[in-house]
Short mmCIF file of C-alpha atoms and ligand atoms in Angstrom, two decimals:
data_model
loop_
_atom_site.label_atom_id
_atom_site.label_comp_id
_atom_site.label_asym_id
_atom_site.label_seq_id
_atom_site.Cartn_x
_atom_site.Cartn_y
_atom_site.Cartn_z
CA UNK A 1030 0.00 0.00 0.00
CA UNK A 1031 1.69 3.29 -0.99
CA UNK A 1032 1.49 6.69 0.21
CA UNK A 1033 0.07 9.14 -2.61
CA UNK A 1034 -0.69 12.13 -0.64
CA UNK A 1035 -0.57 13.64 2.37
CA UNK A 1036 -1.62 17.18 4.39
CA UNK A 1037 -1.93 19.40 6.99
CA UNK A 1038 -4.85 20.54 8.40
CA UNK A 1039 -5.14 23.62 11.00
CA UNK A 1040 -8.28 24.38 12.79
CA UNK A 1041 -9.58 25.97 15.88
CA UNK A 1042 -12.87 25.40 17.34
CA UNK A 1043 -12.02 26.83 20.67
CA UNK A 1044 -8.11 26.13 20.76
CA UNK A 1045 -5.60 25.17 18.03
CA UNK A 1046 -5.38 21.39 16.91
CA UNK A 1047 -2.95 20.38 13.69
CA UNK A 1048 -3.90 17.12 11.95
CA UNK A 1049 -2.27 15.41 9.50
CA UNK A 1050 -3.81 13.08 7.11
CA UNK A 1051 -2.29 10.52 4.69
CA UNK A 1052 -3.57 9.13 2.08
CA UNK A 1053 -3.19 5.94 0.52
CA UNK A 1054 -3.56 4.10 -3.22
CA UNK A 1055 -5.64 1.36 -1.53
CA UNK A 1056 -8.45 4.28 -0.64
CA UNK A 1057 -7.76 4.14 3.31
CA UNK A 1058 -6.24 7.30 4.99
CA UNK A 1059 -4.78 7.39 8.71
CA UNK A 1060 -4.93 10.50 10.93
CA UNK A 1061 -2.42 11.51 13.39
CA UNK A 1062 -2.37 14.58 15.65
CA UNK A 1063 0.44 17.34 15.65
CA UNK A 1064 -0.35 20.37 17.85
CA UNK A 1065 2.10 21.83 19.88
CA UNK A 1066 0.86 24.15 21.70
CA UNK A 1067 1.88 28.01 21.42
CA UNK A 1068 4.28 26.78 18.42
CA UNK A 1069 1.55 25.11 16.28
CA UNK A 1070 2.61 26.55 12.96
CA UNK A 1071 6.16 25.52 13.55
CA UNK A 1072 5.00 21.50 13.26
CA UNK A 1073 2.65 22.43 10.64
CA UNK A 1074 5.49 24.12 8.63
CA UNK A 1075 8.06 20.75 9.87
CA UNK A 1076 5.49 18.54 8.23
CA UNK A 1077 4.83 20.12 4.93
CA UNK A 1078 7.91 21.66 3.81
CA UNK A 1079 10.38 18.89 5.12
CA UNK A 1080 8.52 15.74 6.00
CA UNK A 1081 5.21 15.31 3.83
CA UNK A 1082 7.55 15.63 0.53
CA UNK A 1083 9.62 12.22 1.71
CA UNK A 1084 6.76 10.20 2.80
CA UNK A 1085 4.76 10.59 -0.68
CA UNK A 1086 5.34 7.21 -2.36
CA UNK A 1087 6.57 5.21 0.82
CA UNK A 1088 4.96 1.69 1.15
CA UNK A 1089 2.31 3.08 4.35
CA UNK A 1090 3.36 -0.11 6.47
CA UNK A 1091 6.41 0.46 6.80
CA UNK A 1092 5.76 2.02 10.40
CA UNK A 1093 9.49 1.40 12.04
CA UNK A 1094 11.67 2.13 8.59
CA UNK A 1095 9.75 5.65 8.23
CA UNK A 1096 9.92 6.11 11.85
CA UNK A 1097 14.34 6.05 12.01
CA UNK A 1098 13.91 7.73 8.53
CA UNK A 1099 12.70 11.00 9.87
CA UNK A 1100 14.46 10.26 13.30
CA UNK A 1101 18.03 9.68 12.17
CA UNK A 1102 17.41 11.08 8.73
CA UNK A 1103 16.95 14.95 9.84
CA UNK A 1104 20.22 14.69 11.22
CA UNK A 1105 19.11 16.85 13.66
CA UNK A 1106 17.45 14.44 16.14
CA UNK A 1107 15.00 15.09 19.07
CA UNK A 1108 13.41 18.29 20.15
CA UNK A 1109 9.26 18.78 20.83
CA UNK A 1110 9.01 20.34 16.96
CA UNK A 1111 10.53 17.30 14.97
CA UNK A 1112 9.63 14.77 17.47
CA UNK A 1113 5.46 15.66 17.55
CA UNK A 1114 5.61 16.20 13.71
CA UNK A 1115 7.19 12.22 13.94
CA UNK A 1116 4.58 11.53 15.82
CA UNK A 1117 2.06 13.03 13.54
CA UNK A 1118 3.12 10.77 10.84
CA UNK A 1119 3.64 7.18 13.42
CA UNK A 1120 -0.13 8.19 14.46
CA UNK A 1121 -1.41 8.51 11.16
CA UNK A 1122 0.30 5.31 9.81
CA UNK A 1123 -0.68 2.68 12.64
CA UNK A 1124 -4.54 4.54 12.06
CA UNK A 1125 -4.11 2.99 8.56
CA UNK A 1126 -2.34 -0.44 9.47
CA UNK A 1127 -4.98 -1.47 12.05
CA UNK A 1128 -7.77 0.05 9.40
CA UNK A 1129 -6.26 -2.51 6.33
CA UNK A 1130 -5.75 -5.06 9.38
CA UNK A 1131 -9.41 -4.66 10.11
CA UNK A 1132 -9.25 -4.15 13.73
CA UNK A 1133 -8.83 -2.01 16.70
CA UNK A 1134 -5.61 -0.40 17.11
CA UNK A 1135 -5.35 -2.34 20.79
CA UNK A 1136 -5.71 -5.83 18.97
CA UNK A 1137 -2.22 -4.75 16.95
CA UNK A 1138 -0.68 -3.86 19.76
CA UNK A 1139 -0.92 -7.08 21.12
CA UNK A 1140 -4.77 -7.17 22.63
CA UNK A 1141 -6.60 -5.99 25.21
CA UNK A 1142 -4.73 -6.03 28.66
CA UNK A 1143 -7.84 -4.04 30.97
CA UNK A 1144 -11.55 -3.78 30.89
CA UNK A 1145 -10.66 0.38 31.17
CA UNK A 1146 -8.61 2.69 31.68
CA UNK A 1147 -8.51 4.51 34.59
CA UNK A 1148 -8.44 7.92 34.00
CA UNK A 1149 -7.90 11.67 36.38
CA UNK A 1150 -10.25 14.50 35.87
CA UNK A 1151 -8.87 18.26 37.35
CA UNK A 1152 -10.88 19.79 39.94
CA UNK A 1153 -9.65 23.76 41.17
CA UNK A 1154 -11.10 26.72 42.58
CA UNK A 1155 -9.63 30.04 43.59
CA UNK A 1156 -10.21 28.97 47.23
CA UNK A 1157 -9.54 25.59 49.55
CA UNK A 1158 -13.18 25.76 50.17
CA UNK A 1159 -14.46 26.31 46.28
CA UNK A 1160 -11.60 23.20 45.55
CA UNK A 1161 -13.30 20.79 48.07
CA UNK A 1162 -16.41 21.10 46.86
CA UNK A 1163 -15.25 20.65 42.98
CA UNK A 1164 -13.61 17.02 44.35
CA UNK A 1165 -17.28 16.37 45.72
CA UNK A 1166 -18.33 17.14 42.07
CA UNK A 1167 -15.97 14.88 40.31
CA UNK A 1168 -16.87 11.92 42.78
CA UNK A 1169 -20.41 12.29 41.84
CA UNK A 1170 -19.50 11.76 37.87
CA UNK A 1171 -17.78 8.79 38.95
CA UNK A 1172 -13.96 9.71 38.78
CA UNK A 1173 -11.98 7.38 40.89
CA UNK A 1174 -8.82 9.94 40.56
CA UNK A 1175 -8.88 13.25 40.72
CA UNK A 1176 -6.70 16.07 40.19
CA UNK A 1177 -6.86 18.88 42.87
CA UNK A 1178 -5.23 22.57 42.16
CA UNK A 1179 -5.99 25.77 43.93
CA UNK A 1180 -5.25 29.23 44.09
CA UNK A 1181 -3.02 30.38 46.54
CA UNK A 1182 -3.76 33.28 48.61
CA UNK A 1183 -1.53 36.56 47.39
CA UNK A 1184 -1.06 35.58 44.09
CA UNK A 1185 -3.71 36.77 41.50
CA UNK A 1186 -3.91 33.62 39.13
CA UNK A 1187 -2.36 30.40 39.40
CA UNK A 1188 -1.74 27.42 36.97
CA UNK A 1189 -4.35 24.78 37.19
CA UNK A 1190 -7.21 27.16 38.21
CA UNK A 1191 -9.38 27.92 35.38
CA UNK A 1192 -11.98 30.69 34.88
CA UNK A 1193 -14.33 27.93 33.22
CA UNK A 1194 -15.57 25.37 35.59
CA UNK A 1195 -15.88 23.03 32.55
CA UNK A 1196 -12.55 23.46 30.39
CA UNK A 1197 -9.21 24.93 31.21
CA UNK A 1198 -7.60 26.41 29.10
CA UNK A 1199 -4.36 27.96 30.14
CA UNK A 1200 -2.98 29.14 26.57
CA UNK A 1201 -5.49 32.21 27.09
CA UNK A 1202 -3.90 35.24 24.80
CA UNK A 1203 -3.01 36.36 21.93
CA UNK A 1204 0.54 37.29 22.99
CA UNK A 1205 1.95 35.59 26.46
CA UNK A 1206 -0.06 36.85 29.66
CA UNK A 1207 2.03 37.04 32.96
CA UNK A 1208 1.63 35.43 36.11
CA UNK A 1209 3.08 35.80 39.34
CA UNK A 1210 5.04 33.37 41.30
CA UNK A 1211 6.12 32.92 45.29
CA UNK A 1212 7.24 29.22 46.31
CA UNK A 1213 6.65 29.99 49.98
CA UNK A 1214 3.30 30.93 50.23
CA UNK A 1215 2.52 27.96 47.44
CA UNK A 1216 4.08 25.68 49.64
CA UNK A 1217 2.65 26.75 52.70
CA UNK A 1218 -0.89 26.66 50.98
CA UNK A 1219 -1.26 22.70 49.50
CA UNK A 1220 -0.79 20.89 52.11
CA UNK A 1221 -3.94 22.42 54.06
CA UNK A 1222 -5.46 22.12 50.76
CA UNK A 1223 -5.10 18.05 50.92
CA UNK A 1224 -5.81 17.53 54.63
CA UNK A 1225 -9.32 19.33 54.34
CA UNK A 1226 -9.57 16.55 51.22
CA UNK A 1227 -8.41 14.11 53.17
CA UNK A 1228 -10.93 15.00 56.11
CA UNK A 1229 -13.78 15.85 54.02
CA UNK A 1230 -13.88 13.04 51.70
CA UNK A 1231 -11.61 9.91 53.24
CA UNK A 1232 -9.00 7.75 51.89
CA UNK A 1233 -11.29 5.89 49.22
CA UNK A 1234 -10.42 8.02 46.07
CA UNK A 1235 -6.92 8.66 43.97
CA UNK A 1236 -5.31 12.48 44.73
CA UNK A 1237 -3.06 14.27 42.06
CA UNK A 1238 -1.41 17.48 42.60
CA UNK A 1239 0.38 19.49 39.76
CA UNK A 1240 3.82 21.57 40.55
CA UNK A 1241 4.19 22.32 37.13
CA UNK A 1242 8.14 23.02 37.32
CA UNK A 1243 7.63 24.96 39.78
CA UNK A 1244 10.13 23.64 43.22
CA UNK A 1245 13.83 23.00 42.91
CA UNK A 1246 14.47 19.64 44.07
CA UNK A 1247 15.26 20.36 48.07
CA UNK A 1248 11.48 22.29 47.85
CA UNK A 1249 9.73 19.12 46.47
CA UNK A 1250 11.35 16.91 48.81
CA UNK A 1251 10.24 19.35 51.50
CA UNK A 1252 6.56 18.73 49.79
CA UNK A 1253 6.33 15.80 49.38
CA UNK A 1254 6.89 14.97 52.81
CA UNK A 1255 4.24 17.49 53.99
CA UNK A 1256 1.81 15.17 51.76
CA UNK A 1257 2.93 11.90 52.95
CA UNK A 1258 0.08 11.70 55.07
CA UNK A 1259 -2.36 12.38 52.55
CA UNK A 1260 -1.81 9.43 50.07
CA UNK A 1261 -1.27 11.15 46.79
CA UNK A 1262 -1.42 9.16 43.90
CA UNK A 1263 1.33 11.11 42.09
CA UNK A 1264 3.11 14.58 42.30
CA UNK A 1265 3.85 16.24 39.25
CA UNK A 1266 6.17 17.61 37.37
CA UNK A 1267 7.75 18.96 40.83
CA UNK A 1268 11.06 20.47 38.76
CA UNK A 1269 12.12 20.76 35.81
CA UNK A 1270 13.71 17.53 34.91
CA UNK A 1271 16.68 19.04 32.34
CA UNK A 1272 18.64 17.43 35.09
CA UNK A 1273 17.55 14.19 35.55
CA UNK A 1274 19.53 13.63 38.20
CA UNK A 1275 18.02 16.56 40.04
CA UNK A 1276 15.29 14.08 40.71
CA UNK A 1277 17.52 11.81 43.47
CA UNK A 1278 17.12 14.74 45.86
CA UNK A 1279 13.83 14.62 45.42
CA UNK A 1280 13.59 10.27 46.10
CA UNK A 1281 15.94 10.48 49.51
CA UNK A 1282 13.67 12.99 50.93
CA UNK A 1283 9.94 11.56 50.65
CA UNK A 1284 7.82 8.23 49.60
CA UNK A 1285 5.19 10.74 47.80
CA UNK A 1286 4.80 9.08 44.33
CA UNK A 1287 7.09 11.09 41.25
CA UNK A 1288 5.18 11.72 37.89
CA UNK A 1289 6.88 13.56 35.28
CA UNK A 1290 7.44 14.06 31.34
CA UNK A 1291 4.85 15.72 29.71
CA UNK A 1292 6.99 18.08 28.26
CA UNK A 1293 9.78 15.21 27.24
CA UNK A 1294 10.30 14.69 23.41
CA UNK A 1295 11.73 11.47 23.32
CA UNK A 1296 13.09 8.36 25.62
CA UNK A 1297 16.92 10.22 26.04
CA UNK A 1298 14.38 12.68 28.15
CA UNK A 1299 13.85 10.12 30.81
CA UNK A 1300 16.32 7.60 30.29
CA UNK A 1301 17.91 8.32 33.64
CA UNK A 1302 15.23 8.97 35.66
CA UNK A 1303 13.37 5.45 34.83
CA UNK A 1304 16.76 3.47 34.96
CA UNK A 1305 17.56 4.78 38.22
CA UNK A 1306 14.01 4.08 39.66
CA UNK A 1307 13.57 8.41 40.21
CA UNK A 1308 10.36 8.77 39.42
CA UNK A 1309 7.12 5.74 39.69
CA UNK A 1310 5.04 7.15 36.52
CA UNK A 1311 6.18 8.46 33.20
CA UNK A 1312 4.14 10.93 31.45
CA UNK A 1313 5.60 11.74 27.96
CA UNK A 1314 2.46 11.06 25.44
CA UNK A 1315 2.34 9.72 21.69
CA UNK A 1316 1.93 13.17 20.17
CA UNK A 1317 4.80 14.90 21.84
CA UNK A 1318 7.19 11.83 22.22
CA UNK A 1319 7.38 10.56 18.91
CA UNK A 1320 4.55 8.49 18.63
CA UNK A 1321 3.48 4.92 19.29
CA UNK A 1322 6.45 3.83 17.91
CA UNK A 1323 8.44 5.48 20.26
CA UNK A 1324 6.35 5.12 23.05
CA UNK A 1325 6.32 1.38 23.22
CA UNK A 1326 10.18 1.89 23.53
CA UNK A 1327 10.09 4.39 26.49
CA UNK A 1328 7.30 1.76 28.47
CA UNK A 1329 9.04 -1.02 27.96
CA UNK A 1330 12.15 0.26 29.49
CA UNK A 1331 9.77 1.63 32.00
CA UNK A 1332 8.32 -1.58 33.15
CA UNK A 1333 12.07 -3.01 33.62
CA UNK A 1334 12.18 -0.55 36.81
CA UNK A 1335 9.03 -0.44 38.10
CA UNK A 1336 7.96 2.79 36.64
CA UNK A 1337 4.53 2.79 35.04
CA UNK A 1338 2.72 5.21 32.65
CA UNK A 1339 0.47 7.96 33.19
CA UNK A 1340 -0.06 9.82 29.77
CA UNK A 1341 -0.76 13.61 29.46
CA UNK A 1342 -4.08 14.43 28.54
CA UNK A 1343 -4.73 18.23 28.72
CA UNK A 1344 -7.05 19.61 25.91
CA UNK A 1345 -4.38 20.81 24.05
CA UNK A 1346 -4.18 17.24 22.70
CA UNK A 1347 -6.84 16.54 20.08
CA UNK A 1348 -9.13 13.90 20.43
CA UNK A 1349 -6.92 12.11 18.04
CA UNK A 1350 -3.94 11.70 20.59
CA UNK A 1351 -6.77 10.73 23.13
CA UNK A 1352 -8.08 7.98 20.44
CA UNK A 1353 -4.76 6.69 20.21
CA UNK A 1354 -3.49 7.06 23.92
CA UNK A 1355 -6.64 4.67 25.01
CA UNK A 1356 -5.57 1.80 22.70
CA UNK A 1357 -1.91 1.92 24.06
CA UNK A 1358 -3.31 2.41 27.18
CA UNK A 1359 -5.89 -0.47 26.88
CA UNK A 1360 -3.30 -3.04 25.34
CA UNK A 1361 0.06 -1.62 27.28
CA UNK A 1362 1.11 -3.63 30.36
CA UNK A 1363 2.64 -1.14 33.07
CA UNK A 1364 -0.70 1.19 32.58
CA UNK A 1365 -0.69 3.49 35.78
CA UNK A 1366 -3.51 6.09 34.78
CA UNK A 1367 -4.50 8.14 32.12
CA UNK A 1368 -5.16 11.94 32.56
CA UNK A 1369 -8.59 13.02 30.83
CA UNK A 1370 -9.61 16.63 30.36
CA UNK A 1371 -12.96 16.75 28.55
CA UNK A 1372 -12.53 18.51 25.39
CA UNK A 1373 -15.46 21.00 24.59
CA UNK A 1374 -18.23 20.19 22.26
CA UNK A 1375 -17.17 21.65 19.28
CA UNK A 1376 -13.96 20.34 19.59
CA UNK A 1377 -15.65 17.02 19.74
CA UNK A 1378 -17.81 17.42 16.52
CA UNK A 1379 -14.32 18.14 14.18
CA UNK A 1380 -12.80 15.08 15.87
CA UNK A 1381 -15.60 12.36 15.74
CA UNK A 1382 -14.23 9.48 18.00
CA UNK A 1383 -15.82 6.26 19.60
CA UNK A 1384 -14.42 6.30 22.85
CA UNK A 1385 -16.85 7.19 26.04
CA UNK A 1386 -16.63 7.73 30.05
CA UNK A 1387 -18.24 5.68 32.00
CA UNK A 1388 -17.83 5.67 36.12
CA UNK A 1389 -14.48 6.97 36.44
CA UNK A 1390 -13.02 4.74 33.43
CA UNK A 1391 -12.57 5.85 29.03
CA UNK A 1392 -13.33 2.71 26.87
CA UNK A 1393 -11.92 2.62 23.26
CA UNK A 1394 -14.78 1.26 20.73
CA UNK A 1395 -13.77 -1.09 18.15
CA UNK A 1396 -13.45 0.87 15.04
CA UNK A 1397 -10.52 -0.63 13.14
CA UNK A 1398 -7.75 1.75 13.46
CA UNK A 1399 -7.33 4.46 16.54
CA UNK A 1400 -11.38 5.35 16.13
CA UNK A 1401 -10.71 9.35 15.54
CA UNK A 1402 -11.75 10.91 12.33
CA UNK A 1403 -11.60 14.61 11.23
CA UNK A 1404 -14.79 16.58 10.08
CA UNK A 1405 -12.61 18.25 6.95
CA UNK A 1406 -15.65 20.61 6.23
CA UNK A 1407 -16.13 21.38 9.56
CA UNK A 1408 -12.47 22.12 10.64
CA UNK A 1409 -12.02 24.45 7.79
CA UNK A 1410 -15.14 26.55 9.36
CA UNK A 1411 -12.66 27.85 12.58
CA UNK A 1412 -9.91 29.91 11.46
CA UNK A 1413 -6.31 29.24 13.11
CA UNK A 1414 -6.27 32.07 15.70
CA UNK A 1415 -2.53 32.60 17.93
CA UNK A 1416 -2.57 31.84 21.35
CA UNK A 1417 0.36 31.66 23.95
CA UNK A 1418 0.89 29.93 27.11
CA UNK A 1419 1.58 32.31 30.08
CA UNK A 1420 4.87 32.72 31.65
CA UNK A 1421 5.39 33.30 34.79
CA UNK A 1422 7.75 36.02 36.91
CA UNK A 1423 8.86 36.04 40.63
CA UNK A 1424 7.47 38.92 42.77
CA UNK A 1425 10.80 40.88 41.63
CA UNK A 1426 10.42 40.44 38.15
CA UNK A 1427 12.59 37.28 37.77
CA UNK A 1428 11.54 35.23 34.72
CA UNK A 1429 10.49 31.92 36.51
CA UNK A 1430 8.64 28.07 35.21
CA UNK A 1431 5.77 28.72 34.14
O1 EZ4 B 535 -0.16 22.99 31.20
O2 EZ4 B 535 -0.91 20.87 28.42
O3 EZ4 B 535 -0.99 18.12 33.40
N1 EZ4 B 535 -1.33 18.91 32.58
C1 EZ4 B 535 -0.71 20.06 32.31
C2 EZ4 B 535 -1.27 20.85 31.14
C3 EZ4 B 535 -0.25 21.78 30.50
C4 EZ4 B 535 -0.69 22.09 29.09
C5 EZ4 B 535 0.33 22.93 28.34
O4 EZ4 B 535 -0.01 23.03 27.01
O5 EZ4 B 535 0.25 20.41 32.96
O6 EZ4 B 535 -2.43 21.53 31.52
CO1 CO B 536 1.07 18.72 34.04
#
């Protein structure tokens, strides 16, 4: 089966997605999701001027050889542009092998390993009090997990606490907004944050807490002690992890789970920290890691130390990531969690998919291939429009993590 054509297709109904789609002589296409977010047009750009004119007359199975072609073939290896416009293509091309194959994408991976997948919703508030009562909300839909961020008193806006109660959306202007940033009275703030969740609703229901970069390693330790008692399922992203190694501070200091790697573009990202047993859930996804193809590498490894995954899953990854993400996560054996922000509805009606919630759990249908498909008509109705992630600046002005 050989490639014949292939594009890019930007849309935004209510946030940026980039798609590409590949077509095929045999009449079957594959779909495979490329947004990046704040730097969309950069991937866009990677995949039609540099990639799209090498795939066209590829044989479309060849998932692996056209994988290390675009890898070790730019020369230029890794980095969150090349590596989600990789991932684009690996997407779009095991869409088409499990379509020709007939089945599920799950079934190629090597079958179904869970019933579900457990995923995390995100509950936040500006207060502890408004935050409690969002965790009651999110036990009533069913979540097993939850996600719990808050604002923290001093600081006009933090990350995690959205001014929509239904989607967040943190890439919110048309040029970067700033935020404000002070460690101490963060750090003073979650832990009274967790105990009145603790209190209020009891032991019988997964907790996640976000840093988002935001400690050094001696501060998370610090934290993660103060949460012991409260059971989290994970912390997240509690530094930057540029140096891996950072993260050993972090492990002598506190028995509070590690996640990290959402931001990571491919396995030399995390290499260290799963070898050495740093961190207990790995977070890198398909669409900014390189794809399936690379992500089978990076949780294998994993499950040689113990480390299991827990995929992002903000709404800045289309429903087509999602799609694919529940099929690895329904076939992959060391499957932690998956995170799940709802996406909003018109979102959904561009990206019609077949998997649904049910009691805290996503199930993937059985739609040969990863069971997304684009609305081309539809998408071409919302107009790109730029949008930045904040950044953030200590009280003094200091450029800081966002
Ligand atoms: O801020 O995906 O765990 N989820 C997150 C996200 C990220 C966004 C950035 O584009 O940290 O909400
Ligand atoms: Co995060």
């Amino acid at each position: 089966m050989k490639i014949i054509d292939a594009k890019v297709i930007v849309t935004c109904p209510g946030r940026n997605f980039v798609t590409i789609k590949i077509m095929t002589d045999e009449g079957l296409y594959g779909i495979g999701d490329a947004t990046l977010n704040g730097r969309e047009l950069a991937v866009a750009s990677y995949l039609t001027d540099h990639l799209i004119p090498c795939l066209i007359g590829r044989d479309a199975g060849q998932i692996e050889d056209i994988w290390q072609f675009f890898y070790r073939g730019a020369y230029w290896r890794r980095g969150p542009v090349g590596m989600t416009a990789i991932a684009a293509i690996d997407m779009a091309l095991w869409d088409i092998k499990a379509k020709a194959a007939n089945m599920p994408l799950y079934q190629l991976l090597g079958g179904r390993s869970r019933t579900g997948v457990m995923v995390y919703g995100h509950a936040n508030g500006t207060g502890i009090e408004e935050t409690v009562a969002e965790v009651g909300r999110y036990i009533d839909m069913g979540y097993k997990a939850i996600r719990a961020q808050c604002g923290v008193p001093g600081l006009p806006s933090t990350y995690g606490v959205s001014k929509d109660r239904m989607f967040y959306e943190p890439a919110d202007n048309d040029l970067p907004s700033e935020n404000m940033w002070d460690t101490a009275a963060y750090m003073a703030h979650v832990p009274k944050l967790f105990e009145e969740l603790r209190d209020t609703y009891g032991y019988s229901h997964h907790l996640l807490h976000d840093v988002h970069h935001r400690l050094t390693p001696i501060e998370a330790g610090r934290l993660g002690k103060d949460l012991e008692p409260f059971r989290l399922f994970w912390l997240e992203d509690a530094v930057t992890a540029e140096l891996q190694e950072g993260f050993r501070l972090i492990r002598q200091h506190t028995t509070t789970p590690l996640a990290v790697g959402e931001v990571f573009s491919s396995i030399h990202d995390c290499h260290q920290l799963i070898s050495e047993q740093l961190i207990d859930y790995i977070r890198t996804t398909i669409v900014h890691g390189g794809g399936i193809t690379s992500l089978r590498r990076i949780a294998h490894l994993a499950e040689l130390y113990h480390v299991k995954t827990g995929f992002h899953g903000a709404t800045d990854l289309s429903p087509i990531t999602m799609g694919a993400a529940l099929h690895f996560d329904t076939w992959v054996p060391n499957f932690g969690i998956q995170e799940y922000m709802r996406h909003t509805p018109e979102t959904d009606e561009v990206f019609p998919h077949d998997y649904e919630f049910r009691d805290g759990y996503l199930y993937v249908g059985d739609t040969p291939g990863h069971g997304v498909d684009i609305n081309e008509e539809l998408a071409a109705k919302y107009e790109y429009k730029r949008a930045y992630l904040p950044v953030n600046r200590l009280r003094d002005g200091t450029m800081f993590n966002w």
